[in-house]
Tab-separated table of C-alpha atoms in Angstrom:
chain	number	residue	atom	x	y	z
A	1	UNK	CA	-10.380	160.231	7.191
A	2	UNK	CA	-11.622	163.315	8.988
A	3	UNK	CA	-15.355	162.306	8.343
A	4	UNK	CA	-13.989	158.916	10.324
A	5	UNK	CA	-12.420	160.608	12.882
A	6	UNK	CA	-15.636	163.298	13.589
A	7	UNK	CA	-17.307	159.807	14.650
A	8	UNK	CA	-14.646	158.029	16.455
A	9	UNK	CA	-13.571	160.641	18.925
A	10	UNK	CA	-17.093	161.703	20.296
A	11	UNK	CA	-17.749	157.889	20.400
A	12	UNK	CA	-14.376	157.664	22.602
A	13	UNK	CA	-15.331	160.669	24.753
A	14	UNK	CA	-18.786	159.596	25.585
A	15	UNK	CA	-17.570	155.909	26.263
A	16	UNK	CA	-15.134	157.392	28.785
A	17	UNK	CA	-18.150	159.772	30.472
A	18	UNK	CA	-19.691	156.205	30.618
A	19	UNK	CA	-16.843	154.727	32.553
A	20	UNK	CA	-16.543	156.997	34.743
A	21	UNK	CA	-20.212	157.650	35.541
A	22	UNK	CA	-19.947	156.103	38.593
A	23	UNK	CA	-18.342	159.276	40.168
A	24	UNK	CA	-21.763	160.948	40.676
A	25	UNK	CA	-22.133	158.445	42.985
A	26	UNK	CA	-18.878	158.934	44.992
A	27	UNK	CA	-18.141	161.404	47.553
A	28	UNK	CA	-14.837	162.548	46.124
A	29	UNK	CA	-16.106	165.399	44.600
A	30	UNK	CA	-12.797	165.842	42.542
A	31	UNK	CA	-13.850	162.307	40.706
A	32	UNK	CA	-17.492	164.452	39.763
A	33	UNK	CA	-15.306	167.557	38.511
A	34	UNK	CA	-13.543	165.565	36.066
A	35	UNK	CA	-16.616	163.714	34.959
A	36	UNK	CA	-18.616	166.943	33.996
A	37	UNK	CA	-15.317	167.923	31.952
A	38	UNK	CA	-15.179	164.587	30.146
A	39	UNK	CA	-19.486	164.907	29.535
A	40	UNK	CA	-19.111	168.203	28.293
A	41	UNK	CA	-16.218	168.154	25.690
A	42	UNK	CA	-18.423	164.846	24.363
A	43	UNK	CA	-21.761	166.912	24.112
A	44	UNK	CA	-19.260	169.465	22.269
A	45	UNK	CA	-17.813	166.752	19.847
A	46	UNK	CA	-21.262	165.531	19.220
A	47	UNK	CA	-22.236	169.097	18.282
A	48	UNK	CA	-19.727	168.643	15.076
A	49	UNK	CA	-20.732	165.372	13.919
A	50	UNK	CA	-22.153	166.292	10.204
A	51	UNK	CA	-25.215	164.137	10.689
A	52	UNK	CA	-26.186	165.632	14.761
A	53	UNK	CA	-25.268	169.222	13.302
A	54	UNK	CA	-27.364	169.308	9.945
A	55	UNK	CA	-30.451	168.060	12.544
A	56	UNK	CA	-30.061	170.900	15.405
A	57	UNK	CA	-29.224	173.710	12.302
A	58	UNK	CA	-32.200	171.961	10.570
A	59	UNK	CA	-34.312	172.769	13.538
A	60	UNK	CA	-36.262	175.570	14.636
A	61	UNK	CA	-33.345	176.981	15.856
A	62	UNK	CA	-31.225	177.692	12.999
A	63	UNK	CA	-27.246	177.153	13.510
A	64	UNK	CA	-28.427	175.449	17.228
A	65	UNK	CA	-25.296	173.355	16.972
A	66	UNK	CA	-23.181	176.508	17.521
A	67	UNK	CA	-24.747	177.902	20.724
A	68	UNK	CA	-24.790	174.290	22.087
A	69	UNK	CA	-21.183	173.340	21.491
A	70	UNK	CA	-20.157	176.958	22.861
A	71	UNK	CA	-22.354	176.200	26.050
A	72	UNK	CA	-21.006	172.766	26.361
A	73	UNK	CA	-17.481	173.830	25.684
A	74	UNK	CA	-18.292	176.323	28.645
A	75	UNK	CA	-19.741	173.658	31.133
A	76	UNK	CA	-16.331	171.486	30.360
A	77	UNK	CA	-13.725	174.188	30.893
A	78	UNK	CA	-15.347	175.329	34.304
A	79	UNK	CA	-15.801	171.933	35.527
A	80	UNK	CA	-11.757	171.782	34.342
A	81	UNK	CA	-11.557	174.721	36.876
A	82	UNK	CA	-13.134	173.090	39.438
A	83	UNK	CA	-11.237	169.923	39.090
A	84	UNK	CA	-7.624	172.027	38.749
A	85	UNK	CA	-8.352	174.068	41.898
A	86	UNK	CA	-9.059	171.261	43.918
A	87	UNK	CA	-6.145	169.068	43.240
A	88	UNK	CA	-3.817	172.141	44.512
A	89	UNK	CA	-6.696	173.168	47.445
A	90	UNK	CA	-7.841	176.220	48.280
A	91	UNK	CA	-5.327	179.446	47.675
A	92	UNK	CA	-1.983	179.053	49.619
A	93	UNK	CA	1.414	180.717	49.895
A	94	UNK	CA	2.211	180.191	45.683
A	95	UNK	CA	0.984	182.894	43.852
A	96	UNK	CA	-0.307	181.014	40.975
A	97	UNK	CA	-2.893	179.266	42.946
A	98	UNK	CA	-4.401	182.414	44.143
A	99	UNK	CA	-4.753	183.383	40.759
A	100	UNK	CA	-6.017	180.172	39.240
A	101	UNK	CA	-8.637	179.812	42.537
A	102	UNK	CA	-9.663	184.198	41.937
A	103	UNK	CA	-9.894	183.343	38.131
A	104	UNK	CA	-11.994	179.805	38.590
A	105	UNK	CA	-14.361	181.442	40.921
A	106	UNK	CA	-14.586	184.760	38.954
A	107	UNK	CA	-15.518	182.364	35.785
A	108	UNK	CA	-17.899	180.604	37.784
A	109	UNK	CA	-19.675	183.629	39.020
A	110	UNK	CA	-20.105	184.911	35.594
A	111	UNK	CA	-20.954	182.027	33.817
A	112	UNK	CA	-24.594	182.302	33.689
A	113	UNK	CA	-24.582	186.209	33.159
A	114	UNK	CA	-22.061	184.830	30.380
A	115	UNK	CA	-24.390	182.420	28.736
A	116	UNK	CA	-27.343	184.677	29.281
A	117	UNK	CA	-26.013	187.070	27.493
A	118	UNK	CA	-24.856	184.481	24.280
A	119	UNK	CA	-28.274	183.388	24.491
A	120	UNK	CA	-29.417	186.972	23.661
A	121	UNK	CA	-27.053	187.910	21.184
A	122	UNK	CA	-27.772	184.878	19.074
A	123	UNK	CA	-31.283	185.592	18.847
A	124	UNK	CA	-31.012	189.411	18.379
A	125	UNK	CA	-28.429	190.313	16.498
A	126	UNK	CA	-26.704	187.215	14.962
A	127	UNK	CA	-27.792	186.733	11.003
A	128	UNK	CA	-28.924	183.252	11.002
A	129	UNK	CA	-31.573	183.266	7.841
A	130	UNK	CA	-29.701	180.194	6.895
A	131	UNK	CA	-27.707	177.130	8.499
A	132	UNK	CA	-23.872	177.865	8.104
A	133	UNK	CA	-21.407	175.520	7.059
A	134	UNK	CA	-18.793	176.765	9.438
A	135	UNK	CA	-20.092	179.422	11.754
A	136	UNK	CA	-17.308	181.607	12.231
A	137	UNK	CA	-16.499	181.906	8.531
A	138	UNK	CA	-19.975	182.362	7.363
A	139	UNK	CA	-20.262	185.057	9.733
A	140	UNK	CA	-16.703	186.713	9.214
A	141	UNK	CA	-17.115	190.291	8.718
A	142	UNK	CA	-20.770	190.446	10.751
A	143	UNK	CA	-20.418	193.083	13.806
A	144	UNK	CA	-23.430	190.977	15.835
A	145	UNK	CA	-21.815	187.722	14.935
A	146	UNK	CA	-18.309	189.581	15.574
A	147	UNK	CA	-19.463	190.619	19.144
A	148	UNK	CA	-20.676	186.671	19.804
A	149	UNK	CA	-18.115	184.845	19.496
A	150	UNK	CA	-15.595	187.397	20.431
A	151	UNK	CA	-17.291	186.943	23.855
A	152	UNK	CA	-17.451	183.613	23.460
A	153	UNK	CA	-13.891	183.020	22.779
A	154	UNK	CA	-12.585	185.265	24.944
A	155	UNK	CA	-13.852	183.413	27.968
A	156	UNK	CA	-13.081	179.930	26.552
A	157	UNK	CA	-9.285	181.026	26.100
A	158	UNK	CA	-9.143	182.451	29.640
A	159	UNK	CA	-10.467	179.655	31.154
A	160	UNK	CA	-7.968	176.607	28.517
A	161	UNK	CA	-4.808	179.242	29.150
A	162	UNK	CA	-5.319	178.534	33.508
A	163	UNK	CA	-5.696	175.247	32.822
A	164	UNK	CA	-3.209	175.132	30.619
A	165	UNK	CA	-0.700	176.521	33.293
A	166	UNK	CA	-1.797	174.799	35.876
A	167	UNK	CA	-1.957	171.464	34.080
A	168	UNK	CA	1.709	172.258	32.979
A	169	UNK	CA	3.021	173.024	36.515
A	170	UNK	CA	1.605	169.940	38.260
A	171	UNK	CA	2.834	168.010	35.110
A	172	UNK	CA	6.768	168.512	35.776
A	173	UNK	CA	6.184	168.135	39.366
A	174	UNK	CA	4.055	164.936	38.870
A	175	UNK	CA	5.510	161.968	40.646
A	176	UNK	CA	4.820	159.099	38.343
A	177	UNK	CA	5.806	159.110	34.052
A	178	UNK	CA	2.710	158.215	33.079
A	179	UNK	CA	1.034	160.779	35.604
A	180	UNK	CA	3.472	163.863	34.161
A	181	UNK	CA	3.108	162.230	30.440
A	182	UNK	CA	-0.557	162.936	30.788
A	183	UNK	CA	-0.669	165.841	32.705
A	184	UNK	CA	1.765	167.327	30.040
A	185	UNK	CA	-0.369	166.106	27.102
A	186	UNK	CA	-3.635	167.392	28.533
A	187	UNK	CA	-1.968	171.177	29.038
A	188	UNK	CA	-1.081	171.026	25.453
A	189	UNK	CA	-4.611	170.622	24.556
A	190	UNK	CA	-5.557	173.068	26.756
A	191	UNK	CA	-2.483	175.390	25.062
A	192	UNK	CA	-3.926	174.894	21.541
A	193	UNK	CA	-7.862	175.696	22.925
A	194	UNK	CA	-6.549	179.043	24.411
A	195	UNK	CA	-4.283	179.887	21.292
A	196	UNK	CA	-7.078	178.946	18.489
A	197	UNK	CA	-10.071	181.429	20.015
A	198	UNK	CA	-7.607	184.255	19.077
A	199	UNK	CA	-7.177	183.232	15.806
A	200	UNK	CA	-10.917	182.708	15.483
A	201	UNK	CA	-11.413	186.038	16.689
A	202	UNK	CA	-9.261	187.788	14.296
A	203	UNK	CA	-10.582	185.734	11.556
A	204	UNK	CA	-14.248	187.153	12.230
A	205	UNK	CA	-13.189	190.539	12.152
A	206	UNK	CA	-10.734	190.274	9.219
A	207	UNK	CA	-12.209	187.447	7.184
A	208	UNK	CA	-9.424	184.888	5.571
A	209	UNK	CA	-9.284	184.327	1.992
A	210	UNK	CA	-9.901	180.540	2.616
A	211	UNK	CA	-13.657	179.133	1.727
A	212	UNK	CA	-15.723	177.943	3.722
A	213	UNK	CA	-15.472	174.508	3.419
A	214	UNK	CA	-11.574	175.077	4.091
A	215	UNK	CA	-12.215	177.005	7.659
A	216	UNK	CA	-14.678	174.372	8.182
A	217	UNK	CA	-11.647	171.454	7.712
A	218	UNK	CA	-9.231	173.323	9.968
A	219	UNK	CA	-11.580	174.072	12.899
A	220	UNK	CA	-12.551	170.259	12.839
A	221	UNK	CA	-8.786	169.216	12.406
A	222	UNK	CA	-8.115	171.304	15.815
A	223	UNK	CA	-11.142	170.068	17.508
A	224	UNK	CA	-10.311	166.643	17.171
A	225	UNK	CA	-6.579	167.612	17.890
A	226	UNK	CA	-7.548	168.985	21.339
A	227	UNK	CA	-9.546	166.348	22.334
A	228	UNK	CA	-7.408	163.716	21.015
A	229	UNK	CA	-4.579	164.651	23.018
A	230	UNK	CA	-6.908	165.879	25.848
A	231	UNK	CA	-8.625	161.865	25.806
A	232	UNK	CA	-4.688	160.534	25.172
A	233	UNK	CA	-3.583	162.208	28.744
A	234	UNK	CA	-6.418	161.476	30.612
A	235	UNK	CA	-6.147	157.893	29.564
A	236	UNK	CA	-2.445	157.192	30.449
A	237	UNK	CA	-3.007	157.828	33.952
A	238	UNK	CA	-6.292	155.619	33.593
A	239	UNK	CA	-4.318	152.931	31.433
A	240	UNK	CA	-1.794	152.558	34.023
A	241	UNK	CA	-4.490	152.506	36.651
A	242	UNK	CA	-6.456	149.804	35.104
A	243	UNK	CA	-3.103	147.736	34.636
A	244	UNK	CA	-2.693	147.096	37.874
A	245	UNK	CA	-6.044	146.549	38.931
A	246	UNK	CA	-5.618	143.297	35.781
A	247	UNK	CA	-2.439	142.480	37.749
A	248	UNK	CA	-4.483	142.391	41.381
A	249	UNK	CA	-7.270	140.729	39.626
A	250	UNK	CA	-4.986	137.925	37.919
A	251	UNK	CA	-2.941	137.102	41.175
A	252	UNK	CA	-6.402	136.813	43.224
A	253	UNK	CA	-7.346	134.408	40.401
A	254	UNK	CA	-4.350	132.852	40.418
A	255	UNK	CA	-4.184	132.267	44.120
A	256	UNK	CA	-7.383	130.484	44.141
A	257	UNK	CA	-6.462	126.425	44.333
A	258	UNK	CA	-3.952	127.541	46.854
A	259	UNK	CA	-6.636	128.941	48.915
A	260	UNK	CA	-9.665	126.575	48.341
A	261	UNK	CA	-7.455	123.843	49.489
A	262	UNK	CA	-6.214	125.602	52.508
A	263	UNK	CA	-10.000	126.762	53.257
A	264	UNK	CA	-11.423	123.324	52.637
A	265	UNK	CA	-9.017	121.768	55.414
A	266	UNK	CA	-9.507	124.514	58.132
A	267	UNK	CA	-13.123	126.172	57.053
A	268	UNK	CA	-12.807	128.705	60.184
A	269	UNK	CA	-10.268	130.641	58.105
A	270	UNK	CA	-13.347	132.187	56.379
A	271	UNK	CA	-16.606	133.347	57.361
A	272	UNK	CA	-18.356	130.892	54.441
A	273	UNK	CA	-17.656	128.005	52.699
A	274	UNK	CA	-15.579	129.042	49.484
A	275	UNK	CA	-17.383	128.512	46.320
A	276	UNK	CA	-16.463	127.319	43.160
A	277	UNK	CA	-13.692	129.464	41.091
A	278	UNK	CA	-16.293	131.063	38.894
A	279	UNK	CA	-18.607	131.913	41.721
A	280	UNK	CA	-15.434	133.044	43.872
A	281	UNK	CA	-14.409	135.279	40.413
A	282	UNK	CA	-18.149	136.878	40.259
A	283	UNK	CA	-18.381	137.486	44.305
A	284	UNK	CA	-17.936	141.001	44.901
A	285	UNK	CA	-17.736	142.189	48.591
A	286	UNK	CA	-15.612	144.753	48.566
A	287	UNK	CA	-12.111	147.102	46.589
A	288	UNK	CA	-10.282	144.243	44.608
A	289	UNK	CA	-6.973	145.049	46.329
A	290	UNK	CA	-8.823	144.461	50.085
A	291	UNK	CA	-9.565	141.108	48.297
A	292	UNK	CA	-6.808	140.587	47.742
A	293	UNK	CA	-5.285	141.180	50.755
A	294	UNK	CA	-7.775	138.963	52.935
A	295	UNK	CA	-6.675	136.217	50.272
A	296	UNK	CA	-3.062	136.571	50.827
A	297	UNK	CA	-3.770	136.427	54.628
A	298	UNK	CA	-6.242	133.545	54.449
A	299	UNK	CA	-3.205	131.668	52.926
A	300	UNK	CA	-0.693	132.879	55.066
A	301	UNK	CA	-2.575	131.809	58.490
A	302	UNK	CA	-3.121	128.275	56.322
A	303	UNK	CA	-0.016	127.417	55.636
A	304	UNK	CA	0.756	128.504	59.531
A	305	UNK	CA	-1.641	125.473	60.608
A	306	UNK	CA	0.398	123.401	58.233
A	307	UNK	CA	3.144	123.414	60.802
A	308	UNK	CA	1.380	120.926	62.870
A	309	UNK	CA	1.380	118.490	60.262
A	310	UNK	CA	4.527	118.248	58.899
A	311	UNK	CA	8.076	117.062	60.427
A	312	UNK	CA	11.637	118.767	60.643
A	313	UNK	CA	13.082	116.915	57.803
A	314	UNK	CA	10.010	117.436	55.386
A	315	UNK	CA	11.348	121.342	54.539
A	316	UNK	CA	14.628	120.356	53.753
A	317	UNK	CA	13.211	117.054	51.587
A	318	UNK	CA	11.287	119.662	49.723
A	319	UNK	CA	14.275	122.242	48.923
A	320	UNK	CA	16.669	118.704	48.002
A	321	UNK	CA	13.817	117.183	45.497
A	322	UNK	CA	13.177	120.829	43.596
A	323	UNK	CA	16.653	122.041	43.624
A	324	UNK	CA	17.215	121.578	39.853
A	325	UNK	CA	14.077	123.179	39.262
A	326	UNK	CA	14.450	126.808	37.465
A	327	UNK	CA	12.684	128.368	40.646
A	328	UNK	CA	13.623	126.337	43.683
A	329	UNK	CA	12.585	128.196	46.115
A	330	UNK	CA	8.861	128.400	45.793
A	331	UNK	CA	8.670	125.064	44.095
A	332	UNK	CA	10.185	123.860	47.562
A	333	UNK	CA	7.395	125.518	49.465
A	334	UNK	CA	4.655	124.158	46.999
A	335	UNK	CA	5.561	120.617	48.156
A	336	UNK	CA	6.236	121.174	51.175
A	337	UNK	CA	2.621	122.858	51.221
A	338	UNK	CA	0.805	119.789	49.431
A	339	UNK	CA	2.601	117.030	51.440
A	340	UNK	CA	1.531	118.665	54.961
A	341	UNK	CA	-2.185	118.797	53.056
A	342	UNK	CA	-1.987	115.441	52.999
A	343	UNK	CA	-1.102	114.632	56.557
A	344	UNK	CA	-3.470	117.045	57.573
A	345	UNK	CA	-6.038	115.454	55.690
A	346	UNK	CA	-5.161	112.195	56.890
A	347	UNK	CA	-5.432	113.356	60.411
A	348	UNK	CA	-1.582	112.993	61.109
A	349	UNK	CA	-0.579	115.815	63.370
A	350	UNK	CA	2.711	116.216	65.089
A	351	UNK	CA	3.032	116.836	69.415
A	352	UNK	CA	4.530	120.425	68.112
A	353	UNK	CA	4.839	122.340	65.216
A	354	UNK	CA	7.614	122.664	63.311
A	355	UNK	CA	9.284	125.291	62.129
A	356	UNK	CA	8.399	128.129	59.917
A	357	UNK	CA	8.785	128.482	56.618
A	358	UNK	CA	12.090	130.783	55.865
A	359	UNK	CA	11.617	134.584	56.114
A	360	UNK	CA	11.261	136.265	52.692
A	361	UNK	CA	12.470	139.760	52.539
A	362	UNK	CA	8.690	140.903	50.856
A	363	UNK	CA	7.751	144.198	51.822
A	364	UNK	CA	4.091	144.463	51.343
A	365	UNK	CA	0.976	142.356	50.872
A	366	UNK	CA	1.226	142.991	46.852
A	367	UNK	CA	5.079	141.145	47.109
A	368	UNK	CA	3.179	138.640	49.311
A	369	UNK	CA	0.652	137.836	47.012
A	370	UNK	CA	3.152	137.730	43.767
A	371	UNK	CA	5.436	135.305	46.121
A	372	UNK	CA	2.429	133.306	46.484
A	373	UNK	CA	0.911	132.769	43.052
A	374	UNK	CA	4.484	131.398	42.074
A	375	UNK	CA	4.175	129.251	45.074
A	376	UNK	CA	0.340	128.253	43.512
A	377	UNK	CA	1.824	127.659	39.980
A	378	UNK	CA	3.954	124.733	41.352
A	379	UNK	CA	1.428	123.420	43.535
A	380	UNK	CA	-1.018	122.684	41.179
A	381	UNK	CA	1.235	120.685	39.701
A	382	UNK	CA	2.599	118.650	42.121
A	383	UNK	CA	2.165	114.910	41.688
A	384	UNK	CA	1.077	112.481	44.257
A	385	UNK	CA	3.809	110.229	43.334
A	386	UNK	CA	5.897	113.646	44.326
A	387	UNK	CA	3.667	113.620	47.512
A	388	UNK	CA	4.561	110.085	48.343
A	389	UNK	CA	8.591	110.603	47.552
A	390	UNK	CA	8.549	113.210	50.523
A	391	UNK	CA	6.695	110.828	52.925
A	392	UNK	CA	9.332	108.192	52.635
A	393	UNK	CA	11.945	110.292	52.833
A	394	UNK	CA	10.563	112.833	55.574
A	395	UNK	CA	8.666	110.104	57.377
A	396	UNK	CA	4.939	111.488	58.451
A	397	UNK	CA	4.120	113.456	61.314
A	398	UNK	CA	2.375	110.845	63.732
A	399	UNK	CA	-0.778	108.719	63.645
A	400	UNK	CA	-4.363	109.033	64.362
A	401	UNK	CA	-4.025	108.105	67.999
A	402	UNK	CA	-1.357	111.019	68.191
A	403	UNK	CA	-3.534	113.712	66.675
A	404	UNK	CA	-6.385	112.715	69.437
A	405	UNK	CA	-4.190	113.168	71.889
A	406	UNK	CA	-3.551	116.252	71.186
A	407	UNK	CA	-6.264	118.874	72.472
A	408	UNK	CA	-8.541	120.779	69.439
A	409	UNK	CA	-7.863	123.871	70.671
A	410	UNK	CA	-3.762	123.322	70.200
A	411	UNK	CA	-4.815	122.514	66.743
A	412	UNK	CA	-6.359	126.094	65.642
């Protein structure tokens, strides 16, 4: 199971680098902070995988996998920095961001004296004559391995115990569950990666009984811990995030007959012609919610125009022939909507519109848009025999002689 799980979870990291690879390209810089975190903890991971580790310990550079997942563990925590400090800003009135901002930038300033000088104690006085099954406990007991990774360590739990507090803080302050339910779950990584170096210290310097193979089990168990539960609270805010662009992109979907119908009768609601619903589906101009949006008001200044085609009874026709329906109300405005299609495609136009639809106590264009997909669910399904009913009993709006006598610019 653990051999399983050494694969899965570098797989999952690196497929979430991929997703968010676009941030490089963005000028939130936050967006890049977190990205770099994400890359490094999967170059990290990688660095454990049994068949990526025997082939960089195989190398030239015997036990390479060691130095590389302590340098990428390095790059991940300061980009963590980076991306902590600037979701609270620069140092204010609290005192614990002018710590966390003095202890990012200290980290930052040292981190390449830091590496430097890993870089030279692995090559000078670190016994490497052969590849190690688990670094740390091969090592246990060596004062030039001892000195490594007690530098090492030290500055990995430093940096994983202020992001662990920070994490923490903005997690019981966070204003959405699933925001504080990762938040929360991503300081407890962070809580485990700054306890763990200690241990690892103490371990080198006062070797466990355990073999090799055993210290080797629990430092991959804790690995995968951390970034399981590190992945697990970055993707609950993502999860939640990616919900509700499906929801936008199903209700622009959704909304399309609705729209191609109201389009195709008065074409100088958009700037083109409007495609077919696979072509509409692939066309990609712009953020899906702004979409969206120009969708939902597309429709609504539609279904405005409608009011010159329809007569004062045909609204209350409507609500009497749907009111045994489960949802009355928008079924009433679905045929209400495809019987003034009609006239309007017959050219029947009334000497003054009449009136709106009633007022609907939605509060933004999101309510709008649900409203309206409820309204397109009945219209595609209304008959023409259902069309017909409301003409006899509405009557129809006027003839062809009465729409030409009414001028084109009245009718736009």
């Amino acid at each position: 199971m653990l051999t399983v799980l050494l694969w899965v979870v570098p797989v999952v990291m690196t497929a979430t680098t991929a997703w968010r690879l676009p941030s490089l390209w963005t000028p939130d810089v936050l967006h890049r902070h977190l990205w770099m975190c994400c890359a490094g903890f999967a170059a990290a991971l990688w660095c454990r995988v049994p068949p990526v580790k025997e082939a960089l310990d195989s190398s030239a550079v015997t036990d390479l996998s060691a130095l590389l997942k302590y340098a990428f563990s390095l790059a991940a925590i300061l980009a963590g920095l980076k991306y902590i400090i600037g979701v609270y800003g620069e140092a204010g009135p609290s005192r614990h961001v002018a710590v966390s901002t003095w202890v990012s930038r200290t980290a930052h300033r040292l981190a390449i004296t830091w590496l430097g000088l890993l870089v030279v104690l692995f090559f000078s006085v670190v016994d490497r004559s052969e590849p190690s099954v688990d670094f740390t406990a091969d090592h246990a007991g060596q004062w030039g391995a001892g000195v490594f990774l007690t530098i090492a360590y030290t500055y990995l739990a430093a940096g994983s115990g202020v992001a662990c507090f920070q994490w923490w803080r903005a997690g019981r302050r966070a204003e959405y569950r699933s925001l504080r339910l990762g938040l929360i779950l991503m300081s407890a990584a962070m809580l485990i990666y700054a306890v763990y170096p200690a241990v690892r210290i103490i371990t080198v310097w006062a070797p466990a009984s355990a073999s090799d193979v055993t210290m080797r089990t629990v430092a991959d168990t804790v690995t995968l811990t951390v970034a399981f539960l590190w992945a697990a609270g970055a993707a609950i805010p993502c999860t939640v995030v990616l919900t509700d662009r499906w929801t936008v992109w199903r209700m622009h979907r959704k909304l399309y007959p609705l729209w191609a119908d109201l389009t195709q009768q008065f074409p100088h609601l958009i700037l083109g012609p409007a495609g077919a619903r696979h072509r509409e589906a692939l066309r990609v101009w712009g953020p899906l919610s702004l979409r969206l949006d120009q969708r939902v008001h597309e429709i609504a200044d539609g279904i405005e125009k409608l009011r010159r085609f329809t007569t004062p009874q045909l609204l209350p026709c409507a609500q009497w022939l749907t009111e045994n329906d489960l949802d009355p109300d928008p079924a009433a405005e679905a045929h209400w909507i495809a019987t003034a299609l009609d006239n309007a495609r017959a050219g029947r136009a009334a000497a003054s519109s009449a009136r709106a639809l009633p007022a609907k106590p939605l509060s933004d264009t999101r309510a709008e848009a649900y409203w309206l997909t409820l309204v397109t669910d009945v219209y595609a399904q209304v008959t023409p025999d259902a069309v017909r009913a409301l003409h006899d009993r509405a009557g129809r709006p006027g003839t062809e002689a009465d729409f030409t006598s009414v001028p084109v610019a009245a009718t736009l």
